[in-house]
Amino acid sequence: MLHSLLSGDFPRSKPLSAVLLLILLGLATTPFIFDGSQPLNTAAKICIFIILVVSYDLLLGYTGIVSFAHTMFFGIGGYGVAIALYGSEPSWSLLGIGVASALVIAILLALLIGLFSLRVRAIFFAMITLAVASAFAILASQLSDFTGGEDGRSFSVPSLLRRSFRPFEDDFLGVTISGKIIAYYLLFLIAVVLFLLALRVVNSPFGRVLQAIRENEFRAEALGYRVVVYRSLANCLSAGMATLAGVLIALWNGYTNPDTTLSFTIMVDILLIVVIGGMGTLYGAVIGATLFILAQNYLQVLMGQVSEAAAEAGIPLLPQLFHADRWLLWLGILFVLSVYYFPTGIVGKLRSLKP
């Protein structure tokens, strides 16, 4: 059964298997282990970014396509839900319409970009996608009557997913089950299903062709494979997964704006996570997203505690060096060190260790 679930693509390393199992158990039990809203929000963001990074790795790691338009599809998913539910009584039917509309728009747009742009080489395609994504972000900001402009759109979710919803009177394992907990486990389940589907894709004959194109597109074309068609299909598949990730982050936050889905900073984060985890391996998306989101949310707090402890101990220089405002500097240093010591990503390093 496990062989079928993982499509025969096992971690192939005991240390890697242990890390992945730890992450899975941590995400599955977060509401029962940690108190407060921040750990739950962090775990939800990890699940969403795992989907988003997996969808991008289908392009970069498995097909060799460098695209800067991924956050555009992320934003389409978020705005699709927000526009469908904004100003209306929230219902599952409206939510379904919003999700379906976003998927159709994203896939059609990805198909158009693929058919008209994937014939050009490497950096030229990347520049085209950057231009399209920038134009989309500008439109989302300027069409304020439709998208809410810079403020975005806030909306209500179906009652089952609201924090005020209480399906049970008594606590379960000391935790009050609310609509927010239900929303988290729905998000977690969708993330697991999409990850397993992505594993099935990359280990299918279609996925093998994508890897052949990545390694040598001229040889793949000589063997009779239509490179542009396969790349376009990969672009559509990747766009669809990124759109679903945008749907999930919108439902979790209850709002969508350019900063949460369309920001180029998110695109940079995706690239960093892919490199940290390891390109061309979906398990790298899991480890990279987990480490990166944890660093984003807790590195500043940890540095603040170190700075205060060093100040109380009277240690010179350390309080200024580890001041909480310098967390981005240390995050950059950690990224440089990870690239230096793990050139094939964390997954590549763990797989090279002896079992």
Short mmCIF file of C-alpha atoms in Angstrom, two decimals:
data_model
loop_
_atom_site.label_atom_id
_atom_site.label_comp_id
_atom_site.label_asym_id
_atom_site.label_seq_id
_atom_site.Cartn_x
_atom_site.Cartn_y
_atom_site.Cartn_z
CA MET A 1 0.00 0.00 0.00
CA LEU A 2 2.81 2.39 0.89
CA HIS A 3 4.47 1.62 -2.44
CA SER A 4 1.24 2.62 -4.22
CA LEU A 5 0.75 5.80 -2.16
CA LEU A 6 4.28 7.02 -2.82
CA SER A 7 4.23 5.82 -6.44
CA GLY A 8 7.37 3.82 -5.74
CA ASP A 9 9.31 7.01 -4.99
CA PHE A 10 10.64 6.27 -1.49
CA PRO A 11 12.94 8.68 0.38
CA ARG A 12 15.78 6.13 -0.04
CA SER A 13 17.49 7.25 3.16
CA LYS A 14 16.74 6.49 6.81
CA PRO A 15 17.68 10.03 7.99
CA LEU A 16 15.48 11.56 5.28
CA SER A 17 12.60 9.21 6.15
CA ALA A 18 12.92 10.16 9.82
CA VAL A 19 12.85 13.90 9.06
CA LEU A 20 9.83 13.55 6.75
CA LEU A 21 7.96 11.43 9.29
CA LEU A 22 8.71 13.99 12.01
CA ILE A 23 7.35 16.80 9.84
CA LEU A 24 4.23 14.79 8.97
CA LEU A 25 3.53 13.93 12.62
CA GLY A 26 4.24 17.52 13.69
CA LEU A 27 1.79 18.98 11.17
CA ALA A 28 -0.83 16.33 11.95
CA THR A 29 -0.75 16.97 15.71
CA THR A 30 -0.05 20.72 15.87
CA PRO A 31 -3.51 21.68 17.27
CA PHE A 32 -3.09 19.16 20.12
CA ILE A 33 0.56 19.86 20.98
CA PHE A 34 0.86 23.65 20.80
CA ASP A 35 -1.34 26.32 22.36
CA GLY A 36 -2.26 29.61 20.75
CA SER A 37 -2.96 30.72 17.22
CA GLN A 38 0.61 31.32 16.01
CA PRO A 39 1.68 27.64 15.88
CA LEU A 40 -1.53 26.76 14.04
CA ASN A 41 -1.06 29.62 11.56
CA THR A 42 2.56 28.57 11.04
CA ALA A 43 1.60 24.94 10.41
CA ALA A 44 -1.13 26.03 7.97
CA LYS A 45 1.33 28.22 6.08
CA ILE A 46 3.80 25.32 5.89
CA CYS A 47 1.10 23.11 4.32
CA ILE A 48 0.20 25.81 1.80
CA PHE A 49 3.81 26.50 0.85
CA ILE A 50 4.51 22.79 0.45
CA ILE A 51 1.82 22.71 -2.26
CA LEU A 52 3.10 25.94 -3.82
CA VAL A 53 6.74 24.84 -3.87
CA VAL A 54 5.85 21.36 -5.17
CA SER A 55 3.94 22.97 -8.02
CA TYR A 56 6.94 25.16 -8.87
CA ASP A 57 9.38 22.25 -8.65
CA LEU A 58 7.33 20.49 -11.33
CA LEU A 59 8.48 23.31 -13.60
CA LEU A 60 12.00 24.08 -12.41
CA GLY A 61 13.22 20.79 -10.99
CA TYR A 62 11.52 18.30 -13.29
CA THR A 63 11.08 20.20 -16.55
CA GLY A 64 13.88 22.75 -16.40
CA ILE A 65 11.58 25.76 -16.89
CA VAL A 66 12.43 28.98 -15.04
CA SER A 67 9.24 30.98 -14.50
CA PHE A 68 8.57 34.14 -12.50
CA ALA A 69 4.80 34.02 -13.00
CA HIS A 70 4.03 31.47 -10.32
CA THR A 71 2.68 33.96 -7.82
CA MET A 72 0.24 35.14 -10.51
CA PHE A 73 -1.49 31.74 -10.41
CA PHE A 74 -1.26 31.79 -6.61
CA GLY A 75 -3.05 35.14 -6.71
CA ILE A 76 -5.68 33.94 -9.18
CA GLY A 77 -6.69 31.24 -6.71
CA GLY A 78 -6.92 33.69 -3.84
CA TYR A 79 -8.85 36.33 -5.78
CA GLY A 80 -11.14 33.71 -7.32
CA VAL A 81 -12.40 32.71 -3.88
CA ALA A 82 -12.43 36.26 -2.52
CA ILE A 83 -14.47 37.70 -5.39
CA ALA A 84 -16.92 34.78 -5.31
CA LEU A 85 -17.58 35.10 -1.55
CA TYR A 86 -17.25 38.88 -1.16
CA GLY A 87 -20.47 40.64 -0.22
CA SER A 88 -22.53 37.43 -0.32
CA GLU A 89 -23.78 34.91 2.16
CA PRO A 90 -20.97 32.33 2.10
CA SER A 91 -21.94 28.92 0.78
CA TRP A 92 -20.14 25.85 -0.53
CA SER A 93 -21.71 26.36 -3.96
CA LEU A 94 -20.27 29.88 -4.25
CA LEU A 95 -16.93 28.59 -3.02
CA GLY A 96 -17.03 25.86 -5.66
CA ILE A 97 -17.81 28.41 -8.37
CA GLY A 98 -14.89 30.57 -7.23
CA VAL A 99 -12.46 27.63 -7.20
CA ALA A 100 -13.62 26.33 -10.59
CA SER A 101 -13.43 29.79 -12.17
CA ALA A 102 -9.95 30.38 -10.80
CA LEU A 103 -8.73 27.00 -12.08
CA VAL A 104 -10.16 27.58 -15.56
CA ILE A 105 -8.64 31.07 -15.82
CA ALA A 106 -5.25 29.94 -14.48
CA ILE A 107 -4.99 26.88 -16.72
CA LEU A 108 -6.07 28.79 -19.85
CA LEU A 109 -3.59 31.56 -19.07
CA ALA A 110 -0.83 29.01 -18.44
CA LEU A 111 -1.67 27.30 -21.73
CA LEU A 112 -1.48 30.58 -23.63
CA ILE A 113 1.84 31.48 -21.99
CA GLY A 114 3.17 28.02 -22.74
CA LEU A 115 2.12 27.84 -26.38
CA PHE A 116 3.34 31.33 -27.22
CA SER A 117 6.42 31.58 -25.02
CA LEU A 118 7.93 28.14 -24.41
CA ARG A 119 9.47 28.09 -27.87
CA VAL A 120 11.98 30.69 -26.70
CA ARG A 121 14.98 29.73 -24.62
CA ALA A 122 15.68 29.90 -20.89
CA ILE A 123 16.14 33.52 -19.83
CA PHE A 124 13.81 34.87 -22.50
CA PHE A 125 10.89 32.78 -21.23
CA ALA A 126 11.69 33.84 -17.66
CA MET A 127 11.55 37.51 -18.69
CA ILE A 128 8.23 36.99 -20.47
CA THR A 129 6.69 35.39 -17.39
CA LEU A 130 8.07 38.20 -15.21
CA ALA A 131 6.43 40.78 -17.48
CA VAL A 132 3.09 38.94 -17.45
CA ALA A 133 3.15 38.55 -13.66
CA SER A 134 4.02 42.24 -13.17
CA ALA A 135 1.17 43.29 -15.46
CA PHE A 136 -1.25 41.06 -13.55
CA ALA A 137 -0.14 42.50 -10.19
CA ILE A 138 -0.64 46.04 -11.49
CA LEU A 139 -4.12 45.16 -12.76
CA ALA A 140 -5.04 43.62 -9.40
CA SER A 141 -3.98 46.83 -7.65
CA GLN A 142 -5.68 49.23 -10.06
CA LEU A 143 -9.00 47.44 -10.63
CA SER A 144 -10.13 48.41 -7.14
CA ASP A 145 -13.86 48.08 -7.87
CA PHE A 146 -13.32 44.45 -8.73
CA THR A 147 -10.36 43.32 -6.62
CA GLY A 148 -10.36 45.85 -3.79
CA GLY A 149 -7.07 47.39 -4.93
CA GLU A 150 -4.21 47.44 -2.46
CA ASP A 151 -6.57 46.60 0.41
CA GLY A 152 -7.78 43.44 -1.28
CA ARG A 153 -11.00 41.66 -0.39
CA SER A 154 -12.16 40.36 2.97
CA PHE A 155 -14.94 37.80 3.04
CA SER A 156 -16.74 35.30 5.22
CA VAL A 157 -16.15 31.58 4.88
CA PRO A 158 -18.81 28.85 5.22
CA SER A 159 -19.94 28.37 8.82
CA LEU A 160 -18.18 25.00 9.13
CA LEU A 161 -14.80 26.75 8.78
CA ARG A 162 -15.43 29.65 11.17
CA ARG A 163 -13.73 29.96 14.53
CA SER A 164 -17.11 30.38 16.23
CA PHE A 165 -18.38 27.02 14.98
CA ARG A 166 -18.44 24.36 17.73
CA PRO A 167 -19.47 20.87 16.55
CA PHE A 168 -18.95 19.34 20.03
CA GLU A 169 -19.77 20.63 23.50
CA ASP A 170 -16.88 18.81 25.20
CA ASP A 171 -13.18 19.16 24.47
CA PHE A 172 -11.30 16.40 22.66
CA LEU A 173 -7.92 15.55 24.19
CA GLY A 174 -8.01 18.88 25.99
CA VAL A 175 -8.63 20.89 22.82
CA THR A 176 -11.82 22.73 21.91
CA ILE A 177 -12.76 21.62 18.40
CA SER A 178 -13.74 24.70 16.41
CA GLY A 179 -14.27 25.56 12.79
CA LYS A 180 -10.66 26.78 12.65
CA ILE A 181 -9.41 23.33 13.66
CA ILE A 182 -11.66 21.75 11.02
CA ALA A 183 -10.33 24.23 8.43
CA TYR A 184 -6.76 23.32 9.38
CA TYR A 185 -7.30 19.59 8.97
CA LEU A 186 -9.12 20.15 5.68
CA LEU A 187 -6.11 22.14 4.51
CA PHE A 188 -3.70 19.49 5.80
CA LEU A 189 -5.61 16.69 4.05
CA ILE A 190 -5.69 18.58 0.75
CA ALA A 191 -1.94 19.24 1.02
CA VAL A 192 -1.23 15.52 1.57
CA VAL A 193 -3.47 14.48 -1.34
CA LEU A 194 -1.95 17.03 -3.72
CA PHE A 195 1.57 15.99 -2.71
CA LEU A 196 0.80 12.33 -3.38
CA LEU A 197 -0.77 13.25 -6.74
CA ALA A 198 2.36 15.20 -7.64
CA LEU A 199 4.48 12.15 -6.75
CA ARG A 200 2.28 10.07 -9.05
CA VAL A 201 2.75 12.58 -11.89
CA VAL A 202 6.55 12.79 -11.71
CA ASN A 203 6.87 9.01 -11.53
CA SER A 204 4.51 8.39 -14.44
CA PRO A 205 5.59 8.06 -18.10
CA PHE A 206 4.59 11.72 -18.50
CA GLY A 207 6.94 12.69 -15.68
CA ARG A 208 9.77 10.66 -17.18
CA VAL A 209 9.35 12.55 -20.45
CA LEU A 210 9.54 15.86 -18.57
CA GLN A 211 12.82 14.77 -16.98
CA ALA A 212 14.15 13.70 -20.37
CA ILE A 213 13.31 17.14 -21.75
CA ARG A 214 15.08 18.73 -18.80
CA GLU A 215 18.22 16.70 -19.42
CA ASN A 216 18.34 17.07 -23.22
CA GLU A 217 15.40 18.57 -25.06
CA PHE A 218 16.99 18.02 -28.49
CA ARG A 219 17.34 14.30 -27.85
CA ALA A 220 13.77 14.11 -26.49
CA GLU A 221 12.49 15.85 -29.61
CA ALA A 222 14.52 13.52 -31.80
CA LEU A 223 12.80 10.58 -30.10
CA GLY A 224 9.45 11.95 -31.24
CA TYR A 225 8.24 13.84 -28.17
CA ARG A 226 6.67 17.22 -28.85
CA VAL A 227 8.64 19.31 -26.37
CA VAL A 228 6.42 22.41 -26.50
CA VAL A 229 3.29 20.33 -25.85
CA TYR A 230 4.80 18.55 -22.85
CA ARG A 231 6.16 21.79 -21.43
CA SER A 232 2.79 23.48 -21.89
CA LEU A 233 1.02 20.63 -20.11
CA ALA A 234 3.53 20.82 -17.26
CA ASN A 235 2.94 24.57 -17.08
CA CYS A 236 -0.83 24.02 -16.86
CA LEU A 237 -0.49 21.35 -14.19
CA SER A 238 1.84 23.53 -12.16
CA ALA A 239 -0.51 26.52 -12.52
CA GLY A 240 -3.47 24.45 -11.33
CA MET A 241 -1.66 23.35 -8.16
CA ALA A 242 -0.48 26.90 -7.44
CA THR A 243 -4.07 28.11 -7.88
CA LEU A 244 -5.32 25.60 -5.32
CA ALA A 245 -2.63 26.80 -2.92
CA GLY A 246 -3.95 30.35 -3.43
CA VAL A 247 -7.49 29.13 -2.69
CA LEU A 248 -6.31 27.58 0.58
CA ILE A 249 -4.43 30.64 1.82
CA ALA A 250 -7.43 32.84 1.06
CA LEU A 251 -9.79 30.53 2.93
CA TRP A 252 -7.42 30.32 5.88
CA ASN A 253 -6.87 34.09 6.16
CA GLY A 254 -10.38 35.17 5.22
CA TYR A 255 -8.97 37.83 2.89
CA THR A 256 -6.78 38.29 -0.17
CA ASN A 257 -4.61 41.22 -1.21
CA PRO A 258 -1.55 41.73 -3.44
CA ASP A 259 0.89 41.33 -0.54
CA THR A 260 -0.37 37.89 0.48
CA THR A 261 -0.42 36.29 -2.96
CA LEU A 262 1.04 38.46 -5.75
CA SER A 263 4.15 39.90 -4.11
CA PHE A 264 7.45 39.22 -5.86
CA THR A 265 8.87 38.52 -2.41
CA ILE A 266 6.79 35.33 -2.37
CA MET A 267 8.35 34.34 -5.70
CA VAL A 268 11.82 34.81 -4.19
CA ASP A 269 10.79 32.73 -1.17
CA ILE A 270 9.67 29.91 -3.46
CA LEU A 271 13.01 29.93 -5.27
CA LEU A 272 14.90 29.89 -1.97
CA ILE A 273 12.85 26.97 -0.65
CA VAL A 274 13.40 24.95 -3.83
CA VAL A 275 17.16 25.49 -3.62
CA ILE A 276 17.33 24.76 0.12
CA GLY A 277 15.28 21.58 -0.12
CA GLY A 278 16.73 20.34 -3.38
CA MET A 279 15.56 20.78 -6.96
CA GLY A 280 14.02 17.84 -8.75
CA THR A 281 12.81 16.13 -5.59
CA LEU A 282 9.36 16.77 -4.13
CA TYR A 283 10.55 15.75 -0.68
CA GLY A 284 12.81 18.79 -0.81
CA ALA A 285 9.71 21.00 -0.99
CA VAL A 286 8.46 19.51 2.29
CA ILE A 287 11.73 20.01 4.18
CA GLY A 288 12.57 23.36 2.59
CA ALA A 289 9.12 24.86 3.20
CA THR A 290 9.08 23.66 6.80
CA LEU A 291 12.51 25.08 7.66
CA PHE A 292 11.94 28.35 5.81
CA ILE A 293 8.51 29.09 7.33
CA LEU A 294 9.73 28.18 10.82
CA ALA A 295 12.70 30.53 10.37
CA GLN A 296 10.41 33.30 9.13
CA ASN A 297 8.11 32.99 12.13
CA TYR A 298 10.47 32.15 14.98
CA LEU A 299 14.00 33.25 14.10
CA GLN A 300 13.28 36.86 15.10
CA VAL A 301 11.84 35.76 18.46
CA LEU A 302 14.76 33.41 19.11
CA MET A 303 17.31 36.12 18.29
CA GLY A 304 15.52 38.54 20.60
CA GLN A 305 15.80 36.05 23.46
CA VAL A 306 19.51 35.47 22.75
CA SER A 307 20.12 39.22 22.63
CA GLU A 308 18.35 39.79 25.96
CA ALA A 309 20.21 36.91 27.63
CA ALA A 310 23.56 38.22 26.35
CA ALA A 311 22.73 41.73 27.60
CA GLU A 312 21.79 40.43 31.06
CA ALA A 313 25.04 38.43 31.20
CA GLY A 314 27.02 41.55 30.28
CA ILE A 315 28.52 39.99 27.16
CA PRO A 316 29.70 42.73 24.77
CA LEU A 317 28.78 42.86 21.06
CA LEU A 318 26.40 39.86 21.13
CA PRO A 319 23.28 41.89 22.10
CA GLN A 320 23.76 44.11 19.03
CA LEU A 321 24.80 41.23 16.78
CA PHE A 322 21.73 39.13 17.63
CA HIS A 323 19.26 42.00 17.89
CA ALA A 324 15.80 40.93 16.69
CA ASP A 325 15.82 43.58 13.96
CA ARG A 326 18.75 41.79 12.29
CA TRP A 327 16.89 38.52 11.74
CA LEU A 328 16.81 38.98 7.95
CA LEU A 329 20.61 39.27 7.94
CA TRP A 330 20.95 35.97 9.77
CA LEU A 331 18.32 34.35 7.57
CA GLY A 332 20.45 35.34 4.56
CA ILE A 333 23.58 33.94 6.22
CA LEU A 334 21.78 30.67 6.95
CA PHE A 335 20.70 30.48 3.30
CA VAL A 336 24.26 31.04 2.05
CA LEU A 337 25.57 28.37 4.43
CA SER A 338 22.89 25.90 3.34
CA VAL A 339 23.79 26.40 -0.33
CA TYR A 340 27.50 26.07 0.45
CA TYR A 341 27.25 22.92 2.56
CA PHE A 342 24.27 21.37 0.75
CA PRO A 343 24.83 22.11 -2.97
CA THR A 344 22.29 19.43 -3.92
CA GLY A 345 19.85 20.58 -1.27
CA ILE A 346 19.08 19.08 2.10
CA VAL A 347 17.41 16.05 0.52
CA GLY A 348 20.49 15.37 -1.61
CA LYS A 349 22.70 15.59 1.47
CA LEU A 350 20.49 13.31 3.56
CA ARG A 351 20.34 10.75 0.75
CA SER A 352 24.13 10.71 0.57
CA LEU A 353 24.44 9.79 4.25
CA LYS A 354 24.98 6.16 5.12
CA PRO A 355 21.82 4.51 6.44
#
